[in-house]
Amino acid sequence: MINTTIQMVDLKAQYFQIKDEVNTAIQNVLNETSFINGGEVKEFAEGLKSFTGAKFVIPCANGTDALQIAMMALDFKLGDEVIVPTFTYVATVEVIALLGLVPVFIDIIPETFELDYSQLSSKLTDKTVGIVTVHLYGQCANMEFLLQFAEKHNLKVIEDAAQAIGAVSTFSNGKHAQAGTMGHIGTTSFFPSKNLGCFGDGGAIFTNDEGLAIKMQMIANHGQKKKYQHDVIGVNSRLDTLQAAILRVKLKYLGNYIEARNKVAELYDEGLRNVYDICIPVRSNNSSHVFNQYTLRVNPNDRDHLKLFLEKHGIPTMIYYPIPLHLQVAYRPFGFSPGDFPVSESLSKEVISLPIHTELDVEIQHFIISTIKKFYESK
Ligand SMILES: *Cc1c(COP(=O)(O)O)cnc(C)c1O
């Protein structure tokens, strides 16, 4: 047995590595007491701009708001249809429904968890206005294909990059671009367990279009450019100065964090590649992976037993996600039924995500790997 508590995500260990720097940054904000729109917010946005290569970065309160503000800025109208994968976190679909738009679900590709491009054409109607693609678990979808398809059909592309900040896409002309910076708008989240996590809620929006940037900045701030002059209907969605100060420190280490996560993934790959009935994460040809999650696919008959077995040995795991969104009670009114998206429905019974974080000990990883092997040997 291992003599420490194994965690899915170890926020404490990561904090202790940069404690002095973070504490100083927090203390500086406290000394200034400019808690809303303090200088750190702008500085962080600038830092994120140079890290990602996006022309414009608009910080906001969380990743869900980021998606909502994006769709408000694109002027999607009541009843417009937005194509979205059914196998994702609920936030992606929630904002579509909240704005009175219609989520048009689509299945995903089982190997890479990106949306199934072969189904796109059949989903088009004269009401289709956009596609939201989710870079699930930390790997970009095929943006080259999506952008070409969208241009041909006059659609907007929103990238939900909440799990993929720092992932790099490669295009066939050799060009590279980061997650969130390729579509018309990209969004991300700084929820503590994301790869660039703050100490509460936070989010950001990316775009290379100046008009959209100005509009989204306004929407995030009650629709005003000038105080008390409201030109569009907006929301209140700000990144706290405290969170921005923390994120500014952590952004310096994001490259290292991505590297650490890839090391963890490689060790899991090595240990589990040849285990009977396990499918390790498939790397896509056109994207690097930042491994917000390390997700295995196993036989659906084994999955819950494996989860329980690992739990008994002190190893936590998570199921991202146990129910595809088209089958969730809240989304039943959109008229989908079991069987509509067979790949997502099977995946929800096959996936299991292992502990992964920037401070995960090699010895603990070996213990996790050998415990998984023990499960399959004892079957
Ligand atoms: C975390 C996440 C979000 C939402 O982010 P919040 O900051 O929690 O609102 C949206 N989409 C995906 C895919 C996510 O993983």
Short mmCIF file of N, CA, C and O in Angstrom, two decimals, residues 203-264:
data_model
loop_
_atom_site.label_atom_id
_atom_site.label_comp_id
_atom_site.label_asym_id
_atom_site.label_seq_id
_atom_site.Cartn_x
_atom_site.Cartn_y
_atom_site.Cartn_z
N GLY A 203 -12.71 32.74 -15.87
CA GLY A 203 -12.78 32.30 -17.25
C GLY A 203 -12.23 33.35 -18.18
O GLY A 203 -11.89 34.47 -17.75
N ALA A 204 -12.12 33.00 -19.46
CA ALA A 204 -11.65 33.98 -20.44
C ALA A 204 -12.19 33.62 -21.81
O ALA A 204 -12.56 32.47 -22.08
N ILE A 205 -12.24 34.66 -22.66
CA ILE A 205 -12.72 34.52 -24.03
C ILE A 205 -11.60 34.99 -24.95
O ILE A 205 -10.94 35.99 -24.66
N PHE A 206 -11.42 34.26 -26.05
CA PHE A 206 -10.40 34.61 -27.04
C PHE A 206 -11.06 34.93 -28.38
O PHE A 206 -12.01 34.28 -28.76
N THR A 207 -10.50 35.89 -29.07
CA THR A 207 -10.90 36.09 -30.47
C THR A 207 -9.79 36.85 -31.20
O THR A 207 -8.96 37.51 -30.57
N ASN A 208 -9.79 36.73 -32.52
CA ASN A 208 -8.86 37.53 -33.33
C ASN A 208 -9.59 38.65 -34.04
O ASN A 208 -9.01 39.38 -34.82
N ASP A 209 -10.90 38.77 -33.77
CA ASP A 209 -11.76 39.73 -34.46
C ASP A 209 -12.00 40.93 -33.52
O ASP A 209 -12.63 40.80 -32.48
N GLU A 210 -11.52 42.08 -33.94
CA GLU A 210 -11.58 43.24 -33.05
C GLU A 210 -13.02 43.64 -32.73
O GLU A 210 -13.34 43.99 -31.59
N GLY A 211 -13.89 43.57 -33.73
CA GLY A 211 -15.29 43.93 -33.50
C GLY A 211 -15.94 43.06 -32.45
O GLY A 211 -16.61 43.55 -31.54
N LEU A 212 -15.70 41.76 -32.57
CA LEU A 212 -16.24 40.83 -31.58
C LEU A 212 -15.64 41.07 -30.20
O LEU A 212 -16.32 41.00 -29.18
N ALA A 213 -14.35 41.39 -30.17
CA ALA A 213 -13.67 41.64 -28.90
C ALA A 213 -14.30 42.82 -28.18
O ALA A 213 -14.61 42.75 -26.98
N ILE A 214 -14.53 43.90 -28.92
CA ILE A 214 -15.12 45.10 -28.31
C ILE A 214 -16.51 44.77 -27.79
O ILE A 214 -16.89 45.14 -26.68
N LYS A 215 -17.26 44.02 -28.61
CA LYS A 215 -18.63 43.68 -28.23
C LYS A 215 -18.66 42.78 -26.99
O LYS A 215 -19.47 42.98 -26.07
N MET A 216 -17.77 41.82 -26.95
CA MET A 216 -17.77 40.89 -25.80
C MET A 216 -17.32 41.59 -24.53
O MET A 216 -17.82 41.30 -23.45
N GLN A 217 -16.38 42.50 -24.66
CA GLN A 217 -15.95 43.28 -23.51
C GLN A 217 -17.12 44.07 -22.94
O GLN A 217 -17.32 44.16 -21.73
N MET A 218 -17.92 44.63 -23.87
CA MET A 218 -19.11 45.38 -23.45
C MET A 218 -20.14 44.47 -22.78
O MET A 218 -20.69 44.79 -21.73
N ILE A 219 -20.41 43.33 -23.43
CA ILE A 219 -21.43 42.42 -22.89
C ILE A 219 -21.05 41.95 -21.49
O ILE A 219 -21.89 41.89 -20.59
N ALA A 220 -19.76 41.66 -21.30
CA ALA A 220 -19.31 41.17 -20.00
C ALA A 220 -19.45 42.24 -18.92
O ALA A 220 -19.42 41.95 -17.73
N ASN A 221 -19.59 43.48 -19.34
CA ASN A 221 -19.66 44.60 -18.41
C ASN A 221 -20.98 45.37 -18.57
O ASN A 221 -20.99 46.55 -18.86
N HIS A 222 -22.10 44.65 -18.43
CA HIS A 222 -23.44 45.26 -18.48
C HIS A 222 -23.72 46.00 -19.79
O HIS A 222 -24.50 46.95 -19.81
N GLY A 223 -23.07 45.58 -20.84
CA GLY A 223 -23.35 46.19 -22.14
C GLY A 223 -22.91 47.63 -22.26
O GLY A 223 -23.44 48.39 -23.07
N GLN A 224 -21.93 48.01 -21.45
CA GLN A 224 -21.50 49.41 -21.49
C GLN A 224 -20.04 49.55 -21.92
O GLN A 224 -19.20 48.73 -21.58
N LYS A 225 -19.78 50.57 -22.70
CA LYS A 225 -18.40 50.93 -23.01
C LYS A 225 -18.01 52.06 -22.07
O LYS A 225 -16.93 52.14 -21.54
N LYS A 226 -18.99 52.97 -21.89
CA LYS A 226 -18.84 54.09 -20.98
C LYS A 226 -19.74 53.84 -19.79
O LYS A 226 -20.84 53.30 -19.96
N LYS A 227 -19.33 54.22 -18.63
CA LYS A 227 -20.12 53.97 -17.43
C LYS A 227 -21.51 54.58 -17.56
O LYS A 227 -21.66 55.73 -17.97
N TYR A 228 -22.53 53.80 -17.23
CA TYR A 228 -23.95 54.20 -17.25
C TYR A 228 -24.47 54.51 -18.65
O TYR A 228 -25.47 55.19 -18.80
N GLN A 229 -23.78 54.01 -19.66
CA GLN A 229 -24.29 54.14 -21.02
C GLN A 229 -24.35 52.73 -21.61
O GLN A 229 -23.31 52.16 -21.95
N HIS A 230 -25.57 52.16 -21.70
CA HIS A 230 -25.71 50.75 -22.05
C HIS A 230 -26.20 50.59 -23.48
O HIS A 230 -27.33 50.89 -23.79
N ASP A 231 -25.31 50.14 -24.34
CA ASP A 231 -25.64 50.04 -25.77
C ASP A 231 -26.20 48.68 -26.17
O ASP A 231 -26.92 48.57 -27.15
N VAL A 232 -25.83 47.65 -25.45
CA VAL A 232 -26.40 46.32 -25.70
C VAL A 232 -26.77 45.71 -24.36
O VAL A 232 -26.31 46.16 -23.32
N ILE A 233 -27.62 44.68 -24.39
CA ILE A 233 -27.95 43.99 -23.14
C ILE A 233 -26.77 43.11 -22.76
O ILE A 233 -26.27 42.34 -23.57
N GLY A 234 -26.31 43.28 -21.55
CA GLY A 234 -25.12 42.55 -21.14
C GLY A 234 -25.33 41.73 -19.89
O GLY A 234 -26.46 41.45 -19.49
N VAL A 235 -24.26 41.31 -19.31
CA VAL A 235 -24.27 40.55 -18.05
C VAL A 235 -23.17 41.13 -17.16
O VAL A 235 -22.40 41.98 -17.60
N ASN A 236 -23.15 40.65 -15.93
CA ASN A 236 -22.06 41.04 -15.03
C ASN A 236 -21.12 39.86 -14.91
O ASN A 236 -21.43 38.90 -14.22
N SER A 237 -20.02 39.88 -15.62
CA SER A 237 -19.12 38.73 -15.60
C SER A 237 -17.67 39.21 -15.61
O SER A 237 -17.12 39.51 -16.66
N ARG A 238 -17.10 39.30 -14.41
CA ARG A 238 -15.73 39.80 -14.31
C ARG A 238 -14.83 38.75 -13.68
O ARG A 238 -15.29 37.92 -12.90
N LEU A 239 -13.57 38.83 -14.02
CA LEU A 239 -12.57 38.05 -13.29
C LEU A 239 -12.12 38.90 -12.12
O LEU A 239 -11.69 40.04 -12.30
N ASP A 240 -12.22 38.38 -10.89
CA ASP A 240 -11.78 39.13 -9.72
C ASP A 240 -10.30 39.47 -9.81
O ASP A 240 -9.51 38.65 -10.30
N THR A 241 -9.92 40.63 -9.29
CA THR A 241 -8.51 41.01 -9.28
C THR A 241 -7.66 39.97 -8.54
O THR A 241 -6.56 39.63 -8.97
N LEU A 242 -8.21 39.46 -7.43
CA LEU A 242 -7.47 38.45 -6.66
C LEU A 242 -7.16 37.22 -7.52
O LEU A 242 -6.05 36.70 -7.51
N GLN A 243 -8.17 36.76 -8.25
CA GLN A 243 -7.97 35.58 -9.10
C GLN A 243 -6.97 35.89 -10.21
O GLN A 243 -6.14 35.05 -10.56
N ALA A 244 -7.06 37.10 -10.76
CA ALA A 244 -6.14 37.47 -11.84
C ALA A 244 -4.70 37.49 -11.32
O ALA A 244 -3.76 37.05 -12.01
N ALA A 245 -4.51 37.96 -10.10
CA ALA A 245 -3.17 38.02 -9.52
C ALA A 245 -2.60 36.61 -9.34
O ALA A 245 -1.43 36.35 -9.63
N ILE A 246 -3.46 35.70 -8.88
CA ILE A 246 -3.04 34.30 -8.71
C ILE A 246 -2.72 33.68 -10.07
O ILE A 246 -1.70 33.01 -10.26
N LEU A 247 -3.59 33.95 -11.04
CA LEU A 247 -3.41 33.37 -12.38
C LEU A 247 -2.16 33.90 -13.06
O LEU A 247 -1.50 33.19 -13.82
N ARG A 248 -1.83 35.15 -12.77
CA ARG A 248 -0.61 35.73 -13.37
C ARG A 248 0.62 34.97 -12.91
O ARG A 248 1.54 34.72 -13.68
N VAL A 249 0.62 34.58 -11.65
CA VAL A 249 1.73 33.77 -11.14
C VAL A 249 1.71 32.41 -11.82
O VAL A 249 2.72 31.93 -12.34
N LYS A 250 0.53 31.78 -11.85
CA LYS A 250 0.45 30.40 -12.35
C LYS A 250 0.70 30.30 -13.85
O LYS A 250 1.20 29.28 -14.32
N LEU A 251 0.37 31.36 -14.58
CA LEU A 251 0.58 31.34 -16.04
C LEU A 251 2.06 31.10 -16.38
O LEU A 251 2.38 30.43 -17.36
N LYS A 252 2.94 31.61 -15.53
CA LYS A 252 4.38 31.41 -15.76
C LYS A 252 4.76 29.93 -15.75
O LYS A 252 5.75 29.53 -16.33
N TYR A 253 3.96 29.15 -15.05
CA TYR A 253 4.28 27.73 -14.90
C TYR A 253 3.44 26.83 -15.79
O TYR A 253 3.59 25.60 -15.75
N LEU A 254 2.54 27.42 -16.58
CA LEU A 254 1.63 26.59 -17.37
C LEU A 254 2.38 25.64 -18.30
O LEU A 254 2.02 24.48 -18.45
N GLY A 255 3.45 26.14 -18.91
CA GLY A 255 4.27 25.28 -19.78
C GLY A 255 4.80 24.07 -19.00
O GLY A 255 4.73 22.94 -19.48
N ASN A 256 5.30 24.32 -17.80
CA ASN A 256 5.81 23.22 -16.96
C ASN A 256 4.68 22.27 -16.57
O ASN A 256 4.87 21.05 -16.52
N TYR A 257 3.51 22.85 -16.28
CA TYR A 257 2.38 22.01 -15.88
C TYR A 257 1.98 21.06 -17.01
O TYR A 257 1.67 19.90 -16.79
N ILE A 258 1.98 21.61 -18.23
CA ILE A 258 1.60 20.79 -19.39
C ILE A 258 2.63 19.66 -19.56
O ILE A 258 2.26 18.50 -19.81
N GLU A 259 3.89 19.99 -19.38
CA GLU A 259 4.95 18.99 -19.49
C GLU A 259 4.77 17.90 -18.43
O GLU A 259 4.89 16.70 -18.72
N ALA A 260 4.50 18.34 -17.20
CA ALA A 260 4.33 17.37 -16.09
C ALA A 260 3.17 16.44 -16.37
O ALA A 260 3.24 15.22 -16.14
N ARG A 261 2.08 16.99 -16.90
CA ARG A 261 0.91 16.16 -17.21
C ARG A 261 1.21 15.17 -18.32
O ARG A 261 0.75 14.02 -18.29
N ASN A 262 2.01 15.59 -19.29
CA ASN A 262 2.38 14.68 -20.37
C ASN A 262 3.28 13.55 -19.85
O ASN A 262 3.19 12.42 -20.34
N LYS A 263 4.14 13.87 -18.89
CA LYS A 263 5.00 12.82 -18.30
C LYS A 263 4.13 11.77 -17.60
O LYS A 263 4.37 10.57 -17.74
N VAL A 264 3.15 12.25 -16.84
CA VAL A 264 2.23 11.33 -16.16
C VAL A 264 1.54 10.45 -17.19
O VAL A 264 1.47 9.22 -17.06
#
